[in-house]
């Protein structure tokens, strides 16, 4: 105890691992819900669901692709890249610089990966958002990839799965970002015309223009347990209404109770659930006569 009150560090260390230590720094992960430490390998083996409290942690777009049958994914429209149509500059950095940093950090050109794949032997088109890329905000490339994927699904007469997490429209692109809400929603009407479903999976968090547009009109809306879903945040709504909102407001369970989603499914049951839904639509092949790429919308700095 005498050493504890001395200013000289005679018996305490910083806790840093010595150089060359066999113990990695990221071996343990703290759960944001129960605050317990979880062994990282155990967490990954459990699909990033806390084994102690059941909290569903965020996954990257690449991790979500593991829902598909092994080696069945084929990416489409990977060449599309966002540009800076407004020359947007904030107080600390430009939009162009922010795009570069997000691309380097995630290894993705934009916030969405789209492509073709299979679940349980059933073919489908899919588009997956990644919150790590600027909050999976919806910009021109995001909307274009979604629209093309929906139109490709309609042409082939197969279901379309979207995995959605977002903070809303990408404000750095202004009205170009806002118009993607209507653009993607209209592209999905062609899918309905050939009798194929849009299945929307909402994962935490899913807010803003994304929630307010195409996922909310999907044929089947699935949410993960505890996912926060809404348009504006709870705090903002309380400030505007000047009253407290009910407990659990905007959670997946609250949305299910009030008819905003069709089911809440645990992550380890998603693949089986999606497989059953896809089998319901198997054999309904009514492709349209001609595949049309989405209308000439501003992408990559051109019209």
Coordinates of C-alpha atoms in Angstrom, one line a residue:
X1 CA 0.0 0.0 0.0
X2 CA 2.9 2.4 0.6
X3 CA 3.9 2.2 -3.1
X4 CA 0.4 3.2 -4.1
X5 CA 0.8 6.8 -2.7
X6 CA 4.2 7.4 -4.1
X7 CA 4.6 9.5 -7.2
X8 CA 7.4 7.3 -8.5
X9 CA 6.2 4.4 -10.6
X10 CA 8.0 1.6 -8.9
X11 CA 5.4 -1.3 -9.1
X12 CA 2.8 -0.3 -11.7
X13 CA 2.9 -0.5 -15.5
X14 CA 0.7 1.0 -18.3
X15 CA -0.8 -2.3 -19.0
X16 CA 0.5 -2.3 -22.6
X17 CA 1.6 -5.6 -24.1
X18 CA 5.4 -5.9 -24.5
X19 CA 6.7 -5.9 -28.0
X20 CA 6.3 -9.3 -29.6
X21 CA 3.7 -10.4 -27.1
X22 CA 1.7 -13.4 -28.4
X23 CA -1.5 -12.0 -27.0
X24 CA -3.4 -9.8 -29.6
X25 CA -4.9 -6.5 -28.6
X26 CA -8.3 -7.3 -30.1
X27 CA -8.9 -10.7 -28.5
X28 CA -11.8 -9.4 -26.4
X29 CA -14.9 -7.3 -27.4
X30 CA -17.0 -5.3 -25.0
X31 CA -20.8 -5.8 -25.7
X32 CA -22.5 -2.4 -26.0
X33 CA -25.6 -3.8 -24.3
X34 CA -24.5 -5.8 -21.3
X35 CA -21.0 -4.2 -21.1
X36 CA -19.4 -7.7 -20.6
X37 CA -16.3 -8.8 -22.3
X38 CA -16.7 -11.5 -25.0
X39 CA -14.0 -13.6 -26.5
X40 CA -13.8 -12.4 -30.1
X41 CA -13.6 -15.9 -31.6
X42 CA -16.7 -17.0 -29.7
X43 CA -18.5 -13.8 -30.8
X44 CA -17.6 -14.4 -34.5
X45 CA -18.7 -18.1 -34.2
X46 CA -22.0 -16.8 -32.8
X47 CA -22.6 -14.5 -35.9
X48 CA -21.6 -11.4 -33.8
X49 CA -24.5 -12.0 -31.4
X50 CA -23.5 -11.6 -27.7
X51 CA -23.7 -15.0 -26.1
X52 CA -24.4 -13.4 -22.7
X53 CA -27.3 -11.1 -23.5
X54 CA -28.3 -11.8 -27.1
X55 CA -27.4 -8.3 -28.4
X56 CA -27.0 -8.3 -32.2
X57 CA -23.8 -6.4 -33.1
X58 CA -23.3 -4.7 -36.5
X59 CA -21.9 -6.7 -39.4
X60 CA -20.1 -5.4 -42.5
X61 CA -21.6 -6.0 -45.9
X62 CA -19.0 -8.7 -46.6
X63 CA -20.0 -10.5 -43.4
X64 CA -23.7 -10.4 -44.5
X65 CA -22.8 -12.1 -47.7
X66 CA -22.1 -15.3 -45.6
X67 CA -25.9 -15.7 -45.6
X68 CA -25.6 -17.0 -49.1
X69 CA -24.7 -20.4 -50.3
X70 CA -20.9 -20.9 -50.4
X71 CA -19.2 -19.5 -53.5
X72 CA -22.6 -18.4 -55.0
X73 CA -22.1 -14.6 -54.9
X74 CA -21.3 -12.7 -58.1
X75 CA -21.0 -8.9 -57.7
X76 CA -22.6 -6.6 -60.2
X77 CA -22.0 -2.9 -60.9
X78 CA -18.8 -2.9 -59.0
X79 CA -17.4 -0.2 -61.3
X80 CA -19.7 2.5 -60.2
X81 CA -18.0 5.2 -58.1
X82 CA -19.4 8.3 -56.4
X83 CA -18.3 11.8 -57.3
X84 CA -18.7 15.2 -55.7
X85 CA -21.4 16.9 -57.9
X86 CA -21.8 19.9 -55.5
X87 CA -18.1 20.4 -54.6
X88 CA -19.3 20.1 -51.0
X89 CA -17.0 21.3 -48.2
X90 CA -17.7 21.1 -44.5
X91 CA -15.9 22.9 -41.7
X92 CA -13.2 20.2 -41.3
X93 CA -12.9 18.4 -44.7
X94 CA -14.3 18.1 -48.2
X95 CA -16.8 15.5 -49.3
X96 CA -14.2 14.2 -51.9
X97 CA -11.7 13.6 -49.1
X98 CA -14.3 11.9 -46.9
X99 CA -15.2 9.5 -49.8
X100 CA -11.5 8.6 -50.1
X101 CA -11.2 7.9 -46.4
X102 CA -14.3 5.8 -46.4
X103 CA -13.1 3.8 -49.4
X104 CA -9.8 3.2 -47.8
X105 CA -11.3 2.2 -44.5
X106 CA -13.9 -0.2 -45.8
X107 CA -12.4 -1.4 -49.1
X108 CA -15.7 -0.5 -50.8
X109 CA -16.3 2.1 -53.5
X110 CA -19.6 3.1 -51.9
X111 CA -22.0 2.1 -49.1
X112 CA -23.7 -0.8 -51.0
X113 CA -22.6 -4.1 -52.5
X114 CA -25.0 -5.6 -55.1
X115 CA -25.0 -8.8 -57.0
X116 CA -26.5 -12.3 -57.5
X117 CA -26.4 -15.3 -55.3
X118 CA -28.3 -18.3 -53.9
X119 CA -29.8 -19.2 -50.5
X120 CA -30.8 -22.9 -50.1
X121 CA -30.3 -23.4 -53.9
X122 CA -32.8 -20.6 -54.7
X123 CA -31.4 -17.8 -56.9
X124 CA -31.9 -14.2 -56.0
X125 CA -30.6 -10.7 -56.5
X126 CA -29.4 -8.8 -53.5
X127 CA -28.1 -5.4 -52.3
X128 CA -26.4 -5.0 -48.9
X129 CA -25.6 -1.7 -47.1
X130 CA -22.6 -1.2 -44.9
X131 CA -23.0 1.4 -42.1
X132 CA -19.2 1.8 -41.8
X133 CA -19.3 3.7 -45.1
X134 CA -20.6 7.1 -44.2
X135 CA -23.4 5.6 -42.2
X136 CA -24.6 3.7 -45.3
X137 CA -26.1 7.0 -46.5
X138 CA -28.1 7.0 -49.7
X139 CA -26.3 8.8 -52.5
X140 CA -26.4 8.6 -56.3
X141 CA -24.4 5.4 -56.6
X142 CA -26.3 3.8 -53.8
X143 CA -29.6 4.5 -55.6
X144 CA -28.2 3.4 -59.0
X145 CA -27.0 0.1 -57.7
X146 CA -30.3 -0.6 -55.9
X147 CA -32.3 0.3 -59.0
X148 CA -30.2 -1.8 -61.4
X149 CA -30.4 -4.8 -59.0
X150 CA -34.2 -4.5 -58.8
X151 CA -34.5 -4.3 -62.6
X152 CA -32.1 -7.2 -63.0
X153 CA -34.2 -9.3 -60.7
X154 CA -37.4 -8.3 -62.6
X155 CA -35.7 -9.3 -65.9
X156 CA -34.7 -12.7 -64.6
X157 CA -37.9 -13.3 -62.7
X158 CA -36.2 -13.9 -59.3
X159 CA -36.7 -12.4 -55.8
X160 CA -34.7 -9.4 -54.6
X161 CA -33.3 -9.2 -51.1
X162 CA -32.1 -5.9 -49.5
X163 CA -30.2 -5.8 -46.3
X164 CA -30.7 -2.2 -45.0
X165 CA -28.9 -0.2 -42.4
X166 CA -28.5 3.6 -42.8
X167 CA -28.5 7.1 -41.4
X168 CA -30.5 8.5 -44.3
X169 CA -29.9 10.4 -47.5
X170 CA -26.4 11.6 -48.2
X171 CA -26.6 15.4 -47.5
X172 CA -23.3 16.1 -49.4
X173 CA -25.1 15.3 -52.7
X174 CA -28.2 17.4 -52.0
X175 CA -31.3 16.8 -54.1
X176 CA -29.4 14.2 -56.1
X177 CA -29.4 12.0 -53.0
X178 CA -33.0 12.8 -52.1
X179 CA -34.3 11.7 -55.5
X180 CA -32.9 8.2 -55.0
X181 CA -35.8 7.5 -52.6
X182 CA -38.3 7.7 -55.4
X183 CA -36.0 6.2 -58.0
X184 CA -35.4 3.0 -56.1
X185 CA -39.1 2.7 -55.1
X186 CA -40.2 3.1 -58.8
X187 CA -37.6 0.5 -60.0
X188 CA -39.2 -2.0 -57.6
X189 CA -42.6 -1.7 -59.3
X190 CA -41.2 -3.7 -62.3
X191 CA -40.4 -6.5 -59.8
X192 CA -44.0 -6.5 -58.6
X193 CA -45.2 -6.7 -62.2
X194 CA -43.5 -10.1 -62.8
X195 CA -44.8 -11.5 -59.5
X196 CA -41.5 -11.6 -57.6
X197 CA -41.0 -10.3 -54.1
X198 CA -38.8 -7.7 -52.5
X199 CA -37.7 -9.0 -49.1
X200 CA -36.3 -6.2 -46.9
X201 CA -34.2 -7.0 -43.9
X202 CA -33.8 -4.1 -41.5
X203 CA -30.8 -4.2 -39.2
X204 CA -29.5 -1.7 -36.6
X205 CA -29.7 1.2 -37.2
X206 CA -32.1 2.0 -40.1
X207 CA -33.2 5.6 -40.2
X208 CA -34.0 8.5 -42.5
X209 CA -34.7 8.4 -46.2
X210 CA -33.9 4.7 -46.5
X211 CA -36.5 3.6 -44.0
X212 CA -39.0 6.2 -45.4
X213 CA -38.7 4.7 -48.9
X214 CA -38.2 1.3 -50.5
X215 CA -37.9 -1.0 -47.4
X216 CA -41.2 0.2 -46.0
X217 CA -43.1 -0.9 -49.1
X218 CA -41.4 -4.3 -49.4
X219 CA -43.5 -7.4 -49.8
X220 CA -41.9 -9.0 -46.7
X221 CA -40.2 -6.8 -44.0
X222 CA -38.0 -8.6 -41.5
X223 CA -36.1 -7.0 -38.6
X224 CA -33.4 -8.2 -36.3
X225 CA -34.1 -8.2 -32.6
X226 CA -33.5 -4.9 -30.9
X227 CA -32.8 -3.0 -34.2
X228 CA -33.6 0.7 -34.1
X229 CA -35.8 1.6 -37.0
X230 CA -37.4 4.9 -37.8
X231 CA -37.3 8.2 -39.8
X232 CA -36.1 10.8 -37.2
X233 CA -34.4 9.8 -34.0
X234 CA -36.3 9.4 -30.7
X235 CA -34.7 12.4 -29.0
X236 CA -35.6 14.7 -31.9
X237 CA -39.2 13.5 -31.9
X238 CA -39.5 14.0 -28.2
X239 CA -38.2 17.6 -28.5
X240 CA -40.7 18.4 -31.3
X241 CA -43.7 16.7 -29.5
X242 CA -42.5 17.9 -26.1
X243 CA -43.5 14.6 -24.5
X244 CA -41.9 11.3 -23.5
X245 CA -42.3 8.5 -26.0
X246 CA -43.1 4.9 -24.8
X247 CA -40.5 2.5 -23.7
X248 CA -39.0 0.6 -26.6
X249 CA -40.1 3.1 -29.2
X250 CA -38.6 2.5 -32.6
X251 CA -37.2 -0.9 -31.7
X252 CA -37.9 -3.9 -34.0
X253 CA -40.3 -5.3 -31.4
X254 CA -42.2 -2.1 -31.1
X255 CA -42.5 -2.0 -34.9
X256 CA -43.7 -5.5 -35.0
X257 CA -46.4 -4.8 -32.4
X258 CA -47.6 -1.8 -34.4
X259 CA -47.7 -3.6 -37.7
X260 CA -44.7 -1.8 -39.3
X261 CA -42.7 -5.0 -39.9
X262 CA -43.8 -8.6 -40.6
X263 CA -41.5 -10.5 -38.4
X264 CA -38.5 -10.2 -36.0
X265 CA -36.0 -13.0 -36.6
X266 CA -32.9 -14.0 -34.7
X267 CA -29.7 -13.8 -36.8
X268 CA -29.1 -17.5 -36.5
X269 CA -32.5 -18.2 -38.0
X270 CA -32.3 -15.7 -40.9
X271 CA -30.9 -18.1 -43.5
X272 CA -33.5 -20.7 -42.8
X273 CA -36.3 -18.1 -42.8
X274 CA -35.1 -16.5 -46.1
X275 CA -34.8 -20.0 -47.6
X276 CA -38.5 -20.8 -46.8
X277 CA -39.6 -17.4 -48.2
X278 CA -37.7 -18.0 -51.4
X279 CA -39.1 -21.5 -51.9
X280 CA -42.6 -20.0 -51.7
X281 CA -41.8 -18.0 -54.9
X282 CA -39.8 -20.8 -56.6
X283 CA -41.0 -21.6 -60.1
X284 CA -42.7 -18.2 -60.7
X285 CA -40.6 -17.2 -63.7
X286 CA -42.2 -14.4 -65.7
X287 CA -39.3 -12.3 -67.0
X288 CA -40.2 -9.2 -68.9
X289 CA -39.4 -9.1 -72.6
X290 CA -36.6 -6.7 -72.4
X291 CA -34.2 -5.7 -69.6
X292 CA -34.0 -1.9 -69.2
X293 CA -31.2 -0.3 -67.3
X294 CA -32.5 2.4 -65.0
X295 CA -33.2 5.8 -66.5
X296 CA -30.3 8.2 -67.2
X297 CA -29.7 9.5 -63.8
X298 CA -26.7 11.5 -62.6
X299 CA -23.9 9.0 -61.8
X300 CA -20.2 9.4 -61.8
X301 CA -20.5 13.1 -62.7
X302 CA -22.5 12.5 -65.9
X303 CA -26.1 12.3 -67.0

